[in-house]
Amino acid sequence: MKKFNIAMIGAGFMGKAHSLSYAGMPMFFWPAPGIPYRKTIVDVTEELAKEAAQRFGYENYTSDWRKVVEDPSIDIIDIVTPNDSHAEIAIAAAKAGKHIICEKPLARNAEEAKKMWDAVREAGVKHMVAFNYRRTPAVALAKKYIEEGRIGKILNFRGTYLQDWSADPNSPLSWRFQKKVAGSGALGDIGTHVIDFARYLVGEISEVMAITKTWVPERPIQTSGVDKLGTVKGESDAPKGVVDVDDEFSTLLKFENGAIGSIEATRNAWGRNNFLTFEIHGEKGSLYFNYERRDELQVCFADDPSDSKGFRTVYTGPAHPYGEGLWPIPALGIGYGETKIIEIYDFLKSIVEDTEVSPNFYDGYRIAVICDAILESAEKGVWVNLD
Ligand code: SOE
């Protein structure tokens, strides 16, 4: 069985999630496509990198990502840093012939994402962008039903991603509120997950008409570099810095196949935590998913008997996508960790079998094009065509 040496660049929330997936994948999926070996982890200082190596189980550590990109023993570079460093690291890694998995959004804008897509294509390496939510079994089940024609031609996609971790104006000015680092706000951070759902389940988006809003124009400057996602508040009298990204956006959609729809995302919706949803209406039925109840897919089929027609719940388990590797009874519980384990399983499989995995850097680039169009539409107040 092939062994893959992994270098993880970044050791925050996503470093934890991806490290867990390398450790857990062969425990779930056996025979595994390959055995990931946690070789080197990179963080901003040697002390932090050393601590991360102990905690997440890596053999080596360093504060210099260039060293791991140049290391001939490394097979896969895993990029889990803030958005402004994705392009530089990914392009260097592609030139060094490494396979790459990169956290979302792929880049700060389409221009940057295009350079990354060009680099991996030229290098002939495998590449993936980590939109893990589409690997929730209930979401993959929705895809299967759609492909089987169970809900017929799709008419409408309605997606949301609502959170409240930055609704408090004293949630500090982390990198996620700075355009030069993040590219955009709720749009790139969470809206892109819904755009990924829309493209995966319905098809390519052709036009958008959007509005954006920044509700909290200034936030307390963060004292440490670590992003705590609003769990540690700034003092209300602390010096403030400018938020130059969107807190919320909403967009109408037209799809190339004639379907229509909408997406909205905000990090200022008190009471909503990871309210990532879609409802899809087809000519022969409807599907509804909410990540806060991620073992469940709500389905309604038009040909159900009329005395029992209505939404009912399918609890995902062994009979459903990825069921062979996950837990043996429906509703035992799928979590964030499992979606990341499935993601790594599919990525290693694509390397071993030499197939294209999705979403890849092309998808990341297309999503960046859509994000740029949403911002342009909001600014000009017009429909923007994505040709
Ligand atoms: C913060 O909004 C965040 O951590 C996103 O960056 C992730 O992509 C999402 O999965 C959870 O929330």
XYZ file of C-alpha atoms and ligand atoms in Angstrom:
399
model
C 0.000 0.000 0.000
C 1.425 3.350 -1.027
C 2.681 5.624 1.727
C 2.156 9.390 1.372
C 4.343 11.840 3.243
C 2.252 14.852 4.230
C 3.462 18.378 4.974
C 0.845 20.534 6.680
C 1.323 24.278 6.291
C -0.613 25.941 9.102
C -1.643 24.620 12.483
C -4.871 26.357 13.472
C -8.465 25.094 13.385
C -8.003 23.600 9.908
C -4.566 22.147 10.754
C -6.361 20.240 13.503
C -9.185 19.098 11.193
C -6.847 17.940 8.407
C -4.432 16.200 10.806
C -7.354 14.288 12.288
C -8.394 13.234 8.804
C -4.934 11.830 7.966
C -4.919 9.843 11.209
C -8.520 8.680 10.895
C -8.914 7.928 7.191
C -7.431 4.374 7.171
C -9.440 3.564 10.332
C -12.656 4.307 8.429
C -11.849 3.308 4.839
C -10.125 -0.047 4.514
C -8.383 -1.003 2.353
C -7.291 2.612 2.230
C -6.081 4.055 -1.081
C -2.797 4.786 0.692
C -1.399 5.438 4.137
C -0.909 9.122 4.974
C 2.146 9.700 7.102
C 2.265 12.945 9.081
C 5.805 14.032 8.253
C 6.211 17.815 8.781
C 4.082 20.629 10.148
C 4.743 24.333 9.653
C 3.643 27.209 11.873
C 4.689 30.843 12.160
C 7.357 30.310 14.857
C 9.561 27.329 15.721
C 7.937 27.140 19.206
C 4.416 27.000 17.795
C 5.470 24.519 15.116
C 7.102 22.268 17.751
C 3.973 22.337 19.884
C 1.805 21.596 16.820
C 4.027 18.633 15.885
C 3.545 17.126 19.368
C -0.158 17.798 19.437
C -1.061 16.694 15.902
C 1.455 13.847 15.621
C 4.058 15.042 13.080
C 7.617 13.747 12.941
C 9.227 17.116 12.092
C 8.390 20.788 12.348
C 9.652 24.063 10.927
C 8.638 27.701 10.599
C 9.800 27.849 6.964
C 7.225 26.520 4.487
C 9.752 26.799 1.614
C 11.836 24.051 3.220
C 8.986 21.554 3.070
C 8.078 22.488 -0.485
C 11.694 21.751 -1.464
C 11.864 18.524 0.567
C 11.981 15.637 -1.976
C 10.466 13.196 0.512
C 7.156 15.129 0.721
C 4.330 13.902 -1.538
C 1.442 16.168 -0.521
C 1.381 19.806 0.535
C -1.679 20.676 2.606
C -2.336 24.443 2.775
C -4.380 25.601 5.781
C -3.069 29.153 6.129
C -5.055 32.428 5.763
C -6.133 33.186 2.190
C -3.374 35.655 1.243
C -0.675 32.959 1.268
C -2.540 30.218 -0.653
C -1.336 31.293 -4.110
C 2.350 31.718 -3.292
C 2.576 28.376 -1.485
C 0.466 26.439 -4.006
C 2.354 27.749 -7.034
C 5.727 26.909 -5.431
C 4.431 23.454 -4.443
C 3.135 22.768 -7.963
C 6.504 23.765 -9.447
C 8.149 21.314 -7.032
C 5.828 18.548 -8.332
C 3.787 18.110 -5.129
C 0.127 17.137 -5.008
C -1.820 19.892 -3.235
C -4.903 20.191 -1.086
C -5.769 23.799 -0.239
C -8.345 25.215 2.161
C -11.186 27.346 0.809
C -11.630 29.856 -0.641
C -8.883 28.921 -3.092
C -7.726 32.537 -3.403
C -8.701 36.154 -2.694
C -10.007 36.734 -6.216
C -10.321 35.089 -9.627
C -7.050 36.475 -10.978
C -5.097 34.830 -8.165
C -7.117 31.596 -8.397
C -6.467 31.401 -12.157
C -2.684 31.491 -11.577
C -3.044 28.596 -9.129
C -5.183 26.589 -11.553
C -2.648 27.247 -14.368
C 0.260 26.178 -12.118
C -1.206 22.805 -11.105
C -2.328 22.061 -14.662
C 1.123 22.818 -16.060
C 2.803 20.731 -13.360
C 0.431 17.773 -13.858
C -0.054 17.326 -10.111
C -3.336 16.429 -8.368
C -5.155 19.296 -6.674
C -8.163 19.708 -4.448
C -9.896 22.613 -2.744
C -11.324 21.723 0.653
C -15.065 22.355 0.318
C -15.673 19.445 2.685
C -19.419 19.982 3.259
C -20.306 18.399 -0.078
C -18.832 15.202 1.385
C -21.499 15.035 4.060
C -23.283 11.761 3.157
C -26.703 13.484 3.069
C -25.380 16.004 0.519
C -23.845 13.255 -1.612
C -27.188 11.429 -1.343
C -28.980 14.521 -2.672
C -26.551 14.485 -5.610
C -27.297 10.781 -6.216
C -31.081 11.376 -6.211
C -30.650 14.283 -8.638
C -28.476 12.215 -10.977
C -31.000 9.362 -10.865
C -33.712 11.835 -11.908
C -35.643 11.305 -8.679
C -36.697 14.975 -8.460
C -36.717 15.586 -12.207
C -35.580 18.759 -13.855
C -34.382 21.261 -11.268
C -36.344 24.484 -11.017
C -34.936 26.243 -7.974
C -31.942 26.147 -5.577
C -32.219 28.150 -2.346
C -29.079 28.112 -0.191
C -28.093 29.784 3.071
C -25.087 29.884 5.361
C -25.903 31.736 8.578
C -23.583 32.098 11.586
C -23.418 34.471 14.546
C -19.820 34.299 15.762
C -19.113 37.864 14.590
C -22.524 39.418 15.324
C -21.049 40.987 18.486
C -19.247 44.215 17.441
C -16.531 43.340 19.978
C -15.588 40.190 18.101
C -12.081 41.231 17.120
C -10.712 42.297 13.773
C -9.150 38.980 12.772
C -7.746 38.442 9.279
C -11.230 37.402 8.153
C -12.331 41.073 8.223
C -9.395 42.400 6.193
C -9.685 42.475 2.418
C -5.938 42.308 1.842
C -5.766 38.973 3.668
C -9.193 37.437 3.145
C -10.280 38.887 -0.218
C -13.897 39.165 0.892
C -15.925 38.602 4.065
C -18.895 36.277 4.577
C -18.857 35.765 0.812
C -15.458 34.058 0.556
C -15.481 32.564 4.047
C -18.858 30.826 4.089
C -20.810 31.861 0.975
C -18.346 29.872 -1.141
C -19.487 26.642 0.558
C -23.033 27.306 -0.702
C -21.786 28.260 -4.160
C -19.974 24.912 -4.171
C -23.271 23.153 -3.282
C -25.081 25.030 -6.055
C -22.537 24.072 -8.737
C -22.243 20.475 -7.456
C -25.973 19.828 -7.235
C -27.487 22.008 -9.946
C -24.777 23.055 -12.400
C -22.821 26.059 -13.583
C -24.074 29.516 -12.593
C -24.501 31.948 -15.485
C -25.672 35.229 -13.913
C -25.854 36.886 -10.489
C -27.634 39.918 -9.031
C -26.411 40.702 -5.524
C -26.365 43.008 -2.528
C -23.722 43.123 0.211
C -23.668 44.828 3.590
C -21.054 45.558 6.256
C -22.920 45.847 9.573
C -19.918 46.457 11.847
C -17.571 48.915 10.128
C -14.873 48.852 12.852
C -13.752 46.156 15.275
C -11.263 46.001 18.168
C -7.773 45.262 16.851
C -6.799 41.714 17.763
C -3.884 41.447 20.173
C -2.748 37.946 19.177
C -2.390 36.596 15.650
C -4.562 33.570 16.397
C -8.105 33.708 15.049
C -10.470 32.549 17.809
C -13.621 32.981 15.692
C -15.186 35.505 18.074
C -14.865 33.341 21.202
C -12.424 35.830 22.763
C -13.854 39.366 22.641
C -11.897 42.586 22.297
C -12.362 45.291 24.977
C -14.988 47.828 23.858
C -12.488 50.675 24.505
C -9.650 48.904 22.615
C -8.216 50.643 19.532
C -10.314 49.819 16.511
C -9.493 48.979 12.908
C -11.592 49.207 9.747
C -13.572 46.263 8.384
C -13.330 46.494 4.593
C -15.227 43.313 3.647
C -18.883 42.256 3.596
C -20.563 40.904 6.748
C -23.497 39.669 4.697
C -24.497 39.109 1.094
C -27.500 37.942 -0.781
C -27.663 37.035 -4.460
C -30.163 35.879 -7.018
C -28.884 33.215 -9.406
C -29.495 32.014 -12.926
C -28.024 28.639 -13.886
C -26.878 27.624 -17.372
C -29.483 24.810 -17.395
C -32.357 27.263 -16.853
C -32.834 26.765 -13.097
C -33.003 29.859 -10.896
C -32.224 30.399 -7.233
C -30.698 32.409 -4.444
C -27.889 32.284 -1.898
C -27.506 34.303 1.266
C -24.762 34.217 3.869
C -24.073 36.189 7.009
C -21.969 35.926 10.142
C -24.337 38.332 11.957
C -27.412 36.105 12.451
C -27.874 35.698 16.224
C -28.992 32.174 17.052
C -27.588 30.610 13.904
C -24.385 28.596 14.284
C -23.569 26.527 11.229
C -26.901 26.991 9.464
C -25.726 25.763 6.074
C -28.803 24.740 4.116
C -30.223 24.092 0.694
C -33.700 23.450 -0.561
C -34.016 22.232 -4.142
C -37.286 22.043 -6.013
C -37.553 19.829 -9.069
C -40.429 18.969 -11.371
C -40.821 15.618 -9.545
C -39.869 16.397 -5.953
C -37.930 18.463 -3.443
C -34.852 17.985 -1.240
C -33.881 19.883 1.918
C -30.630 19.730 3.902
C -29.456 21.608 6.999
C -25.887 20.957 8.242
C -27.063 21.506 11.829
C -28.953 18.192 11.312
C -26.393 16.624 9.017
C -27.425 12.961 9.344
C -30.710 13.850 7.689
C -31.898 14.525 4.167
C -35.498 15.709 3.885
C -37.181 14.405 0.739
C -40.571 14.794 -0.873
C -41.360 12.922 -4.104
C -44.294 14.009 -6.260
C -45.294 10.390 -6.879
C -45.585 9.525 -3.179
C -49.192 8.489 -2.382
C -51.270 11.631 -1.976
C -52.397 10.659 1.538
C -48.781 10.566 2.728
C -47.157 13.186 0.536
C -44.889 15.626 2.361
C -41.312 15.944 3.501
C -39.922 12.879 5.263
C -36.475 12.220 6.737
C -33.887 9.829 5.369
C -31.201 9.195 8.027
C -27.910 8.461 6.289
C -26.060 5.248 7.069
C -24.558 2.144 5.434
C -26.982 2.272 2.465
C -25.834 5.736 1.451
C -22.751 7.372 -0.076
C -19.568 6.599 1.894
C -21.661 4.259 4.087
C -19.151 1.432 3.581
C -16.533 3.309 5.582
C -18.584 5.185 8.162
C -20.628 4.036 11.151
C -22.714 0.825 10.886
C -26.108 2.239 11.977
C -27.903 5.269 10.463
C -27.917 8.388 12.653
C -24.991 7.338 14.866
C -23.678 10.755 13.918
C -21.628 12.305 11.152
C -19.450 15.245 12.147
C -17.056 17.776 10.738
C -14.231 15.249 11.254
C -15.910 12.605 9.111
C -16.396 15.057 6.221
C -12.661 15.816 6.334
C -11.800 12.099 6.502
C -13.915 11.447 3.392
C -12.252 14.409 1.671
C -8.771 12.953 2.232
C -9.987 9.486 1.217
C -11.228 10.858 -2.129
C -8.062 12.902 -2.630
C -5.675 9.979 -2.066
C -7.871 7.772 -4.248
C -7.575 10.297 -7.094
C -3.780 10.237 -6.788
C -3.518 6.438 -6.681
C -6.057 5.891 -9.488
C -4.878 8.917 -11.484
C -8.373 10.415 -11.780
C -9.653 13.981 -11.450
C -11.043 14.798 -8.017
C -13.679 17.444 -7.444
C -13.793 20.149 -6.216
C -10.354 20.901 -7.605
C -8.492 24.119 -8.400
C -10.634 24.594 -11.507
C -13.744 24.568 -9.296
C -11.978 26.890 -6.842
C -11.223 29.247 -9.729
C -14.832 29.172 -11.051
C -16.114 29.889 -7.538
C -13.704 32.846 -7.318
C -15.095 34.135 -10.649
C -18.620 33.929 -9.192
C -17.515 35.754 -6.012
C -15.948 38.554 -8.060
C -19.187 38.818 -10.058
C -21.272 38.986 -6.861
C -19.119 41.866 -5.570
C -19.315 43.637 -8.930
C -23.087 43.204 -9.100
C -23.523 44.551 -5.560
C -21.358 47.552 -6.343
C -23.053 48.436 -9.646
C -26.582 47.261 -8.819
C -26.868 45.241 -12.027
C -27.040 41.611 -13.149
C -23.535 40.335 -13.962
C -23.072 37.690 -16.632
C -20.371 35.074 -16.001
C -19.318 34.256 -19.539
C -15.739 30.612 9.955
O -16.821 31.267 9.404
C -15.642 29.152 9.516
O -14.583 28.588 10.244
C -15.360 28.991 8.013
O -14.128 29.567 7.652
C -15.355 27.509 7.652
O -15.168 27.329 6.272
C -16.685 26.892 8.096
O -16.657 25.545 7.827
C -16.916 27.096 9.567
O -16.853 28.483 9.852
